[in-house]
Coordinates of N, CA and C and ligand atoms in Angstrom, one line a residue:
M1 N 0.8 -1.2 0.0 CA 0.0 0.0 0.0 C 0.9 1.3 0.0
S2 N 0.6 2.2 -1.0 CA 1.4 3.4 -0.9 C 0.8 4.4 0.0
L3 N 1.6 5.1 0.8 CA 1.0 6.0 1.7 C 1.0 7.4 1.1
A4 N -0.1 8.2 1.5 CA -0.3 9.5 0.9 C 0.7 10.5 1.5
S5 N 1.2 11.5 0.8 CA 2.2 12.4 1.3 C 1.5 13.6 2.0
K6 N 0.2 13.8 1.7 CA -0.5 14.9 2.3 C -1.7 14.4 3.0
V7 N -2.1 15.1 4.1 CA -3.3 14.7 4.8 C -4.5 15.3 3.9
R8 N -5.5 14.5 3.7 CA -6.6 15.0 3.0 C -7.7 15.3 4.0
I9 N -8.3 16.5 3.8 CA -9.4 16.9 4.7 C -10.7 17.1 3.9
D10 N -11.7 16.3 4.1 CA -13.0 16.5 3.5 C -13.8 17.3 4.4
Y11 N -14.2 18.5 4.0 CA -15.0 19.4 4.9 C -16.4 19.5 4.4
F12 N -17.3 18.8 5.1 CA -18.8 18.8 4.7 C -19.5 20.0 5.3
F13 N -20.2 20.7 4.5 CA -20.9 21.9 5.0 C -22.2 22.2 4.3
D14 N -23.0 23.0 5.0 CA -24.2 23.6 4.4 C -24.1 25.1 4.6
V15 N -24.4 25.9 3.6 CA -24.3 27.4 3.8 C -25.4 28.0 4.7
L16 N -26.3 27.1 5.2 CA -27.2 27.6 6.2 C -26.7 27.5 7.6
S17 N -25.6 26.8 7.8 CA -25.0 26.6 9.1 C -23.9 27.6 9.4
P18 N -24.2 28.5 10.4 CA -23.2 29.5 10.8 C -21.9 28.9 11.3
Y19 N -22.0 27.7 12.0 CA -20.8 27.1 12.5 C -20.0 26.5 11.4
A20 N -20.7 26.1 10.4 CA -19.9 25.6 9.2 C -19.2 26.8 8.5
W21 N -19.8 28.0 8.6 CA -19.1 29.1 8.1 C -17.8 29.4 8.9
I22 N -18.0 29.4 10.2 CA -16.8 29.7 11.0 C -15.7 28.7 10.7
G23 N -16.1 27.4 10.7 CA -15.1 26.3 10.4 C -14.5 26.5 9.0
F24 N -15.3 26.9 8.1 CA -14.8 27.1 6.7 C -13.8 28.2 6.6
E25 N -14.0 29.3 7.3 CA -13.0 30.4 7.3 C -11.8 30.0 8.0
A26 N -11.9 29.3 9.1 CA -10.8 28.8 9.9 C -9.9 27.9 9.0
L27 N -10.6 26.9 8.4 CA -9.8 25.9 7.6 C -9.2 26.6 6.3
S28 N -9.9 27.6 5.8 CA -9.4 28.3 4.6 C -8.0 29.0 5.0
R29 N -8.0 29.5 6.2 CA -6.8 30.1 6.7 C -5.7 29.1 7.0
Y30 N -6.0 28.0 7.6 CA -5.1 27.0 8.0 C -4.6 26.2 6.7
Q31 N -5.4 26.2 5.7 CA -5.1 25.5 4.5 C -3.8 26.1 3.9
T32 N -3.6 27.4 4.1 CA -2.4 28.1 3.6 C -1.1 27.7 4.3
V33 N -1.2 27.2 5.5 CA 0.0 26.9 6.3 C 0.2 25.4 6.7
W34 N -0.9 24.6 6.6 CA -0.8 23.2 6.9 C -0.5 22.4 5.6
N35 N 0.2 21.3 5.8 CA 0.4 20.4 4.6 C -0.8 19.6 4.3
V36 N -1.9 20.2 3.9 CA -3.1 19.5 3.7 C -3.7 19.7 2.3
D37 N -4.6 18.7 1.9 CA -5.3 18.9 0.6 C -6.8 18.9 1.1
V38 N -7.4 20.1 1.0 CA -8.7 20.3 1.4 C -9.7 20.1 0.3
R39 N -10.7 19.2 0.6 CA -11.9 19.1 -0.4 C -13.1 19.7 0.2
W40 N -13.7 20.7 -0.4 CA -14.9 21.3 0.1 C -16.1 20.5 -0.4
R41 N -16.9 20.0 0.5 CA -18.0 19.1 0.2 C -19.4 19.6 0.6
P42 N -20.1 20.4 -0.3 CA -21.4 20.9 0.1 C -22.4 19.7 0.3
F43 N -23.1 19.7 1.5 CA -24.1 18.7 1.7 C -25.3 19.3 2.3
F44 N -26.5 18.6 2.2 CA -27.7 19.2 2.6 C -27.9 18.8 4.1
L45 N -27.7 19.8 5.0 CA -27.7 19.5 6.4 C -29.1 18.9 6.9
F46 N -30.2 19.4 6.4 CA -31.4 18.9 6.9 C -31.6 17.4 6.5
G47 N -31.2 17.1 5.3 CA -31.2 15.7 4.9 C -30.4 14.8 5.8
V48 N -29.2 15.3 6.1 CA -28.3 14.5 7.0 C -28.9 14.4 8.4
L49 N -29.4 15.5 8.9 CA -30.1 15.5 10.3 C -31.2 14.4 10.3
K50 N -32.0 14.4 9.2 CA -33.1 13.5 9.1 C -32.6 12.0 9.1
K51 N -31.6 11.8 8.2 CA -31.1 10.4 8.1 C -30.4 10.0 9.4
A52 N -29.8 10.9 10.1 CA -29.1 10.6 11.3 C -30.1 10.6 12.5
E53 N -31.4 10.8 12.2 CA -32.4 10.9 13.3 C -32.1 11.9 14.3
N54 N -31.6 13.1 13.9 CA -31.2 14.1 14.8 C -32.0 15.4 14.6
V55 N -33.1 15.4 13.9 CA -33.9 16.6 13.6 C -34.4 17.2 14.9
G56 N -35.1 16.3 15.7 CA -35.7 16.7 16.9 C -34.7 17.4 17.9
Q57 N -33.6 16.8 18.0 CA -32.5 17.3 18.9 C -32.3 18.8 18.7
L58 N -32.2 19.2 17.4 CA -31.8 20.5 17.0 C -33.0 21.5 17.2
L59 N -34.2 21.0 16.8 CA -35.3 21.9 16.8 C -36.2 21.9 18.0
Q60 N -36.0 20.9 18.8 CA -37.0 20.8 19.9 C -36.4 21.1 21.3
A61 N -35.1 21.2 21.4 CA -34.5 21.6 22.7 C -34.3 23.1 22.7
P62 N -35.2 23.9 23.3 CA -35.1 25.3 23.2 C -33.8 25.9 23.8
C63 N -33.3 25.2 24.9 CA -32.1 25.8 25.5 C -30.9 25.6 24.5
K64 N -30.9 24.5 23.8 CA -29.8 24.2 22.8 C -29.9 25.3 21.7
A65 N -31.1 25.5 21.2 CA -31.3 26.4 20.1 C -30.8 27.8 20.5
Q66 N -31.2 28.2 21.7 CA -30.9 29.5 22.3 C -29.3 29.6 22.4
Y67 N -28.7 28.6 22.9 CA -27.2 28.6 23.1 C -26.5 28.7 21.8
M68 N -27.0 28.0 20.8 CA -26.4 28.0 19.4 C -26.3 29.5 18.9
F69 N -27.4 30.3 19.1 CA -27.3 31.6 18.7 C -26.5 32.5 19.6
A70 N -26.5 32.2 20.9 CA -25.8 33.0 21.9 C -24.3 33.0 21.7
E71 N -23.8 31.9 21.3 CA -22.3 31.7 21.2 C -21.8 32.4 19.9
L72 N -22.6 32.7 19.0 CA -22.1 33.2 17.7 C -21.4 34.5 17.7
P73 N -21.9 35.5 18.5 CA -21.2 36.8 18.5 C -19.7 36.7 19.0
S74 N -19.5 35.9 20.0 CA -18.1 35.8 20.4 C -17.2 35.1 19.4
L75 N -17.8 34.1 18.7 CA -17.0 33.4 17.6 C -16.7 34.4 16.5
S76 N -17.8 35.2 16.2 CA -17.6 36.2 15.1 C -16.5 37.2 15.4
A77 N -16.5 37.6 16.7 CA -15.4 38.6 17.1 C -14.1 37.9 17.1
Y78 N -14.0 36.7 17.6 CA -12.7 36.0 17.7 C -12.1 35.8 16.3
Y79 N -12.9 35.3 15.3 CA -12.3 35.0 14.0 C -12.4 36.2 13.1
G80 N -13.1 37.3 13.5 CA -13.2 38.5 12.6 C -14.1 38.2 11.4
I81 N -15.2 37.5 11.7 CA -16.1 37.2 10.6 C -17.4 38.0 10.8
P82 N -17.9 38.7 9.8 CA -19.0 39.6 10.1 C -20.3 38.9 10.1
L83 N -20.5 38.1 11.2 CA -21.7 37.3 11.3 C -22.9 37.9 11.9
N84 N -24.0 38.0 11.3 CA -25.3 38.5 11.9 C -26.4 37.6 11.6
A85 N -27.1 37.1 12.6 CA -28.2 36.1 12.4 C -29.3 36.8 11.6
P86 N -29.9 36.1 10.7 CA -31.1 36.7 10.0 C -32.2 37.1 11.0
P87 N -32.9 38.2 10.8 CA -33.9 38.7 11.8 C -35.0 37.6 11.9
D88 N -35.3 36.9 10.9 CA -36.3 35.8 11.0 C -35.7 34.5 10.6
P89 N -35.0 33.9 11.6 CA -34.3 32.7 11.3 C -35.1 31.5 10.8
H90 N -36.4 31.4 11.3 CA -37.2 30.4 10.8 C -37.5 30.5 9.3
E91 N -37.8 31.8 8.9 CA -38.1 32.0 7.5 C -36.8 31.7 6.6
A92 N -35.7 32.3 7.1 CA -34.5 32.2 6.3 C -33.9 30.8 6.2
I93 N -34.0 30.1 7.4 CA -33.3 28.8 7.5 C -34.2 27.6 7.1
I94 N -35.5 27.7 7.6 CA -36.4 26.5 7.4 C -37.2 26.7 6.1
K95 N -37.8 27.9 6.0 CA -38.7 28.1 4.8 C -38.0 28.3 3.5
K96 N -37.0 29.2 3.5 CA -36.3 29.4 2.3 C -35.2 28.4 2.0
G97 N -34.4 28.1 3.0 CA -33.5 27.0 2.9 C -32.3 27.3 2.0
S98 N -31.6 26.2 1.7 CA -30.3 26.4 1.0 C -30.2 25.4 -0.2
I99 N -31.2 24.7 -0.5 CA -31.1 23.6 -1.5 C -30.6 24.0 -2.8
S100 N -31.1 25.2 -3.3 CA -30.6 25.7 -4.7 C -29.1 26.0 -4.6
A101 N -28.8 26.7 -3.5 CA -27.4 27.1 -3.3 C -26.5 25.9 -3.2
L102 N -26.9 24.9 -2.5 CA -26.0 23.7 -2.4 C -25.9 22.9 -3.8
R103 N -27.0 22.9 -4.5 CA -26.9 22.3 -5.8 C -26.0 23.1 -6.8
F104 N -26.1 24.4 -6.7 CA -25.2 25.2 -7.5 C -23.8 25.0 -7.1
L105 N -23.5 24.9 -5.8 CA -22.1 24.6 -5.3 C -21.7 23.2 -5.8
T106 N -22.6 22.3 -5.9 CA -22.3 20.9 -6.3 C -21.8 21.0 -7.8
I107 N -22.5 21.8 -8.6 CA -22.1 21.9 -10.0 C -20.7 22.6 -10.1
L108 N -20.6 23.7 -9.3 CA -19.3 24.4 -9.3 C -18.1 23.4 -8.9
N109 N -18.4 22.6 -8.0 CA -17.4 21.7 -7.5 C -16.8 20.8 -8.6
E110 N -17.7 20.5 -9.5 CA -17.3 19.6 -10.6 C -16.7 20.3 -11.8
E111 N -17.3 21.6 -12.0 CA -16.9 22.2 -13.3 C -16.1 23.5 -13.1
K112 N -16.1 24.1 -11.9 CA -15.3 25.3 -11.7 C -14.9 25.3 -10.3
V113 N -14.0 24.3 -9.9 CA -13.7 24.1 -8.5 C -13.1 25.3 -7.8
D114 N -12.4 26.1 -8.5 CA -11.8 27.3 -7.9 C -12.8 28.3 -7.5
M115 N -14.0 28.2 -7.9 CA -15.1 29.1 -7.6 C -15.9 28.7 -6.4
V116 N -15.6 27.5 -5.8 CA -16.4 27.0 -4.7 C -16.2 27.8 -3.5
V117 N -15.0 28.2 -3.2 CA -14.7 29.0 -2.0 C -15.3 30.4 -2.1
P118 N -15.0 31.1 -3.2 CA -15.7 32.5 -3.2 C -17.2 32.4 -3.3
A119 N -17.8 31.4 -3.9 CA -19.2 31.3 -4.0 C -19.8 31.0 -2.6
A120 N -19.3 30.0 -1.9 CA -19.8 29.6 -0.6 C -19.7 30.8 0.3
R121 N -18.5 31.5 0.3 CA -18.3 32.6 1.2 C -19.4 33.7 0.9
E122 N -19.6 34.0 -0.4 CA -20.6 35.0 -0.8 C -22.0 34.5 -0.3
M123 N -22.3 33.2 -0.4 CA -23.6 32.7 0.1 C -23.7 33.0 1.6
W124 N -22.7 32.7 2.4 CA -22.7 32.9 3.8 C -22.8 34.4 4.1
L125 N -22.1 35.2 3.4 CA -22.2 36.6 3.6 C -23.6 37.1 3.4
R126 N -24.2 36.6 2.3 CA -25.6 37.0 2.1 C -26.5 36.6 3.2
R127 N -26.5 35.3 3.5 CA -27.5 34.7 4.5 C -27.1 35.1 5.9
W128 N -25.8 35.1 6.3 CA -25.5 35.2 7.7 C -24.8 36.5 8.0
S129 N -24.8 37.5 7.1 CA -24.2 38.8 7.4 C -25.1 39.9 6.9
R130 N -25.5 39.9 5.6 CA -26.3 41.0 5.0 C -27.8 40.8 5.0
N131 N -28.2 39.6 5.4 CA -29.6 39.2 5.3 C -30.2 39.3 3.9
E132 N -29.5 38.7 3.0 CA -30.0 38.6 1.6 C -30.2 37.2 1.3
D133 N -31.2 36.9 0.5 CA -31.7 35.6 0.2 C -30.7 34.8 -0.7
I134 N -30.8 33.5 -0.6 CA -30.0 32.6 -1.4 C -30.8 31.4 -1.9
H135 N -32.1 31.6 -2.0 CA -32.9 30.4 -2.4 C -33.4 30.3 -3.8
L136 N -33.1 31.4 -4.6 CA -33.6 31.4 -6.0 C -32.5 31.4 -7.0
G137 N -32.8 31.0 -8.2 CA -31.8 31.0 -9.3 C -31.2 32.4 -9.5
E138 N -32.1 33.4 -9.4 CA -31.6 34.8 -9.6 C -30.5 35.2 -8.6
H139 N -30.7 34.6 -7.4 CA -29.6 34.9 -6.4 C -28.3 34.2 -6.8
M140 N -28.4 33.0 -7.4 CA -27.1 32.4 -7.9 C -26.5 33.2 -9.0
L141 N -27.3 33.9 -9.8 CA -26.7 34.7 -10.8 C -26.1 36.0 -10.2
Q142 N -26.7 36.5 -9.2 CA -26.1 37.7 -8.5 C -24.8 37.3 -7.8
I143 N -24.8 36.1 -7.2 CA -23.5 35.6 -6.6 C -22.4 35.4 -7.6
S144 N -22.8 34.8 -8.8 CA -21.9 34.6 -9.9 C -21.3 35.9 -10.4
R145 N -22.2 36.9 -10.5 CA -21.7 38.2 -11.0 C -20.7 38.8 -10.0
K146 N -21.0 38.7 -8.7 CA -20.1 39.2 -7.7 C -18.7 38.6 -7.7
I147 N -18.7 37.3 -8.0 CA -17.4 36.6 -7.9 C -16.7 36.4 -9.2
G148 N -17.4 36.9 -10.3 CA -16.7 36.9 -11.6 C -16.9 35.7 -12.5
I149 N -18.0 35.0 -12.3 CA -18.3 33.9 -13.2 C -19.1 34.6 -14.4
P150 N -18.6 34.4 -15.7 CA -19.3 35.0 -16.8 C -20.8 34.6 -16.9
F151 N -21.6 35.5 -17.3 CA -23.0 35.4 -17.2 C -23.5 34.1 -17.9
K152 N -23.0 33.9 -19.1 CA -23.5 32.7 -19.9 C -23.2 31.4 -19.2
E153 N -22.0 31.3 -18.6 CA -21.7 30.1 -17.8 C -22.6 29.9 -16.6
A154 N -22.8 31.0 -15.9 CA -23.6 31.0 -14.7 C -25.0 30.6 -15.1
D155 N -25.5 31.2 -16.1 CA -26.9 30.9 -16.6 C -27.1 29.4 -16.9
D156 N -26.0 28.9 -17.6 CA -26.1 27.5 -18.0 C -26.1 26.6 -16.7
M157 N -25.3 26.9 -15.7 CA -25.3 26.1 -14.5 C -26.6 26.3 -13.7
V158 N -27.1 27.5 -13.6 CA -28.4 27.7 -12.9 C -29.5 26.9 -13.5
A159 N -29.4 26.8 -14.9 CA -30.5 26.0 -15.6 C -30.4 24.5 -15.2
R160 N -29.3 24.0 -14.6 CA -29.1 22.6 -14.3 C -29.3 22.4 -12.8
I161 N -29.7 23.4 -12.0 CA -29.8 23.2 -10.6 C -30.8 22.1 -10.2
A162 N -31.9 22.1 -11.0 CA -33.0 21.1 -10.6 C -32.9 19.8 -11.4
H163 N -31.8 19.7 -12.1 CA -31.6 18.4 -12.9 C -31.4 17.2 -12.0
P164 N -32.0 16.1 -12.3 CA -31.9 14.9 -11.4 C -30.5 14.5 -11.1
D165 N -29.5 14.7 -12.1 CA -28.1 14.3 -11.8 C -27.5 15.2 -10.7
T166 N -27.9 16.5 -10.8 CA -27.4 17.4 -9.7 C -27.9 17.0 -8.4
K167 N -29.2 16.8 -8.3 CA -29.8 16.4 -7.0 C -29.2 15.1 -6.5
A168 N -29.0 14.1 -7.4 CA -28.4 12.8 -7.0 C -27.0 13.0 -6.4
R169 N -26.2 13.9 -7.1 CA -24.8 14.1 -6.6 C -24.8 14.7 -5.2
L170 N -25.7 15.7 -5.0 CA -25.8 16.3 -3.6 C -26.2 15.3 -2.6
T171 N -27.2 14.4 -3.0 CA -27.6 13.3 -2.0 C -26.4 12.4 -1.7
E172 N -25.7 12.1 -2.8 CA -24.5 11.1 -2.6 C -23.5 11.7 -1.6
T173 N -23.3 13.0 -1.7 CA -22.3 13.6 -0.8 C -22.9 13.5 0.7
G174 N -24.2 13.8 0.8 CA -24.8 13.6 2.2 C -24.6 12.2 2.7
N175 N -24.9 11.2 1.8 CA -24.8 9.8 2.1 C -23.4 9.4 2.6
E176 N -22.4 10.0 1.8 CA -21.0 9.7 2.2 C -20.7 10.2 3.6
A177 N -21.2 11.4 3.9 CA -21.0 11.9 5.2 C -21.7 11.0 6.3
I178 N -22.9 10.7 6.0 CA -23.7 9.8 6.9 C -23.0 8.5 7.2
E179 N -22.5 7.9 6.1 CA -21.7 6.7 6.3 C -20.5 6.8 7.2
S180 N -20.0 8.0 7.2 CA -18.8 8.2 8.1 C -19.2 8.6 9.5
G181 N -20.6 8.7 9.8 CA -21.1 8.9 11.1 C -21.7 10.3 11.3
A182 N -21.8 11.1 10.2 CA -22.3 12.5 10.4 C -23.6 12.6 11.0
F183 N -23.8 13.7 11.8 CA -25.1 14.0 12.4 C -25.3 15.5 12.5
G184 N -24.4 16.3 11.9 CA -24.5 17.7 12.0 C -23.4 18.4 11.1
A185 N -23.3 19.7 11.3 CA -22.3 20.4 10.5 C -21.6 21.5 11.3
P186 N -20.3 21.8 11.0 CA -19.6 21.1 9.9 C -19.2 19.7 10.3
W187 N -19.0 18.8 9.3 CA -18.5 17.4 9.5 C -17.2 17.3 8.8
I188 N -16.2 16.9 9.5 CA -14.8 17.0 8.9 C -14.2 15.6 9.0
N189 N -13.8 15.1 7.8 CA -13.1 13.8 7.7 C -11.7 14.0 7.4
V190 N -10.8 13.6 8.3 CA -9.4 13.8 8.2 C -8.8 12.5 7.8
H191 N -8.2 12.4 6.6 CA -7.6 11.2 6.1 C -6.1 11.3 6.3
T192 N -5.6 10.7 7.4 CA -4.1 10.8 7.7 C -3.3 10.0 6.8
T193 N -2.0 10.3 6.8 CA -1.1 9.7 5.7 C -0.9 8.2 6.0
D194 N -1.4 7.7 7.1 CA -1.3 6.2 7.4 C -2.5 5.5 6.8
G195 N -3.4 6.2 6.1 CA -4.5 5.6 5.5 C -5.8 5.5 6.4
K196 N -5.7 6.1 7.6 CA -6.9 6.1 8.5 C -7.7 7.3 8.3
M197 N -9.0 7.2 8.7 CA -9.9 8.4 8.6 C -10.4 8.7 10.0
H198 N -10.3 10.0 10.3 CA -10.8 10.5 11.7 C -11.9 11.5 11.4
S199 N -13.0 11.3 12.1 CA -14.2 12.2 11.8 C -14.3 13.2 13.0
F200 N -14.7 14.4 12.7 CA -14.9 15.5 13.7 C -16.2 16.3 13.4
W201 N -16.9 16.7 14.4 CA -18.0 17.5 14.3 C -17.7 18.9 14.9
G202 N -17.9 20.0 14.1 CA -17.8 21.3 14.7 C -16.6 22.1 14.2
S203 N -16.8 23.4 14.4 CA -15.8 24.4 14.0 C -14.8 24.6 15.1
D204 N -15.0 23.9 16.2 CA -14.2 24.0 17.4 C -13.2 22.9 17.6
R205 N -12.9 22.1 16.6 CA -12.1 20.9 16.7 C -10.7 21.0 16.1
F206 N -10.4 22.3 15.6 CA -9.1 22.4 14.8 C -7.9 22.2 15.7
H207 N -7.9 22.5 17.0 CA -6.7 22.3 17.8 C -6.5 20.7 17.9
I208 N -7.5 20.0 17.9 CA -7.4 18.5 18.0 C -6.9 17.9 16.7
I209 N -7.5 18.5 15.6 CA -7.0 18.1 14.3 C -5.6 18.4 14.1
A210 N -5.2 19.6 14.5 CA -3.8 20.0 14.4 C -2.9 19.0 15.1
H211 N -3.3 18.7 16.3 CA -2.5 17.7 17.1 C -2.4 16.4 16.4
L212 N -3.5 15.9 15.8 CA -3.5 14.6 15.1 C -2.6 14.6 13.9
I213 N -2.5 15.7 13.2 CA -1.7 15.7 12.0 C -0.3 16.3 12.1
G214 N 0.0 16.7 13.4 CA 1.4 17.2 13.6 C 1.6 18.6 13.1
E215 N 0.5 19.4 13.2 CA 0.6 20.8 12.8 C 0.3 21.7 14.0
K216 N 0.5 23.0 13.8 CA 0.3 23.9 14.9 C -1.1 24.6 14.8
F217 N -1.7 25.0 15.9 CA -3.0 25.7 15.9 C -2.8 27.0 16.7
P218 N -2.3 28.1 16.1 CA -2.1 29.3 16.9 C -3.3 30.2 17.0
G219 N -4.6 29.6 16.8 CA -5.8 30.4 17.0 C -6.4 31.0 15.8
H220 N -7.0 32.2 15.9 CA -7.9 32.7 14.8 C -7.2 33.0 13.5
M221 N -5.9 33.4 13.5 CA -5.2 33.7 12.3 C -5.9 34.8 11.5
R222 N -6.4 35.8 12.2 CA -7.1 36.9 11.5 C -6.3 37.6 10.4
D223 N -4.9 37.5 10.6 CA -4.1 38.2 9.5 C -4.2 37.5 8.2
K224 N -4.8 36.3 8.2 CA -5.0 35.5 6.9 C -6.4 35.7 6.4
A225 N -7.2 36.5 7.0 CA -8.6 36.6 6.6 C -8.7 37.4 5.3
P226 N -9.7 37.0 4.5 CA -9.9 37.8 3.2 C -10.7 39.1 3.6
K227 N -10.9 39.9 2.7 CA -11.7 41.1 2.9 C -13.1 40.7 2.8
Y228 N -13.9 40.8 3.9 CA -15.3 40.4 3.8 C -16.2 41.6 3.4
D229 N -16.8 41.6 2.2 CA -17.7 42.7 1.9 C -18.8 42.2 1.0
Ligands
LIG1 N1 -19.7 23.2 18.9 C1 -20.0 23.2 17.5 C2 -21.4 23.3 17.2 C3 -21.8 23.1 15.8 C4 -23.3 23.1 15.6 O1 -24.1 23.4 16.5 N2 -23.8 22.8 14.4 C5 -25.2 22.6 14.1 C6 -25.5 23.1 12.7 S1 -25.4 24.9 12.6 C7 -25.5 21.1 14.2 O2 -24.8 20.4 13.5 N3 -26.3 20.7 15.1 C8 -26.6 19.3 15.3 C9 -26.7 19.0 16.8 O3 -26.7 19.9 17.6 O4 -26.8 17.8 17.1 C10 -19.1 24.3 16.8 O5 -18.6 25.1 17.5 O6 -19.0 24.3 15.6

């Protein structure tokens, strides 16, 4: 068996999850200094929660829901991420959702992989900073324009958002996460160079991941943050 020279990190996320955003920004910064190969893997969190029989946990324990929101301002300040909860979280998260955005990211991941990070970041900025919607095709076109995807290409990808192949690929990514034990987001699979896989839940596990792979975790690394606007 040949051993890999780089640690591969599969980062499963949904742009509706603010914790997945925090982890995404943290890992984007660490990606530049750790010897890792990061794969960004958009998955549909509600599908995963359902398959993992974890929907009730999240929505029915009021103290947990309250805590989830209460912790966000300190994380936002720590990492320097301009995070603002939408004024009507139920409408933004449950009613409008992220399925179109995730399907769009799924297409980008296969056809324009370099655009996945700027597109996902712009989606989070819209949903979790500026209170702008991300559930319609026209929003994907606005996002594409902002990050520099030519209109014709963007239009062609938006037209395939509802294609059965796109849906199937998003479901497959969720299933892969579920098979590795996922029950929430972010879900992080670290494939160490000895061929083993280690799974982690949360944006708050990077010090443990650093220890596992023999790297350093000096905290927020705000000096490596992009300009958020
Ligand atoms: N402590 C974790 C919390 C992550 C978290 O609460 N993620 C939510 C989605 S935004 C989730 O997966 N919840 C499932 C659960 O609580 O079981 C972190 O800091 O990232």
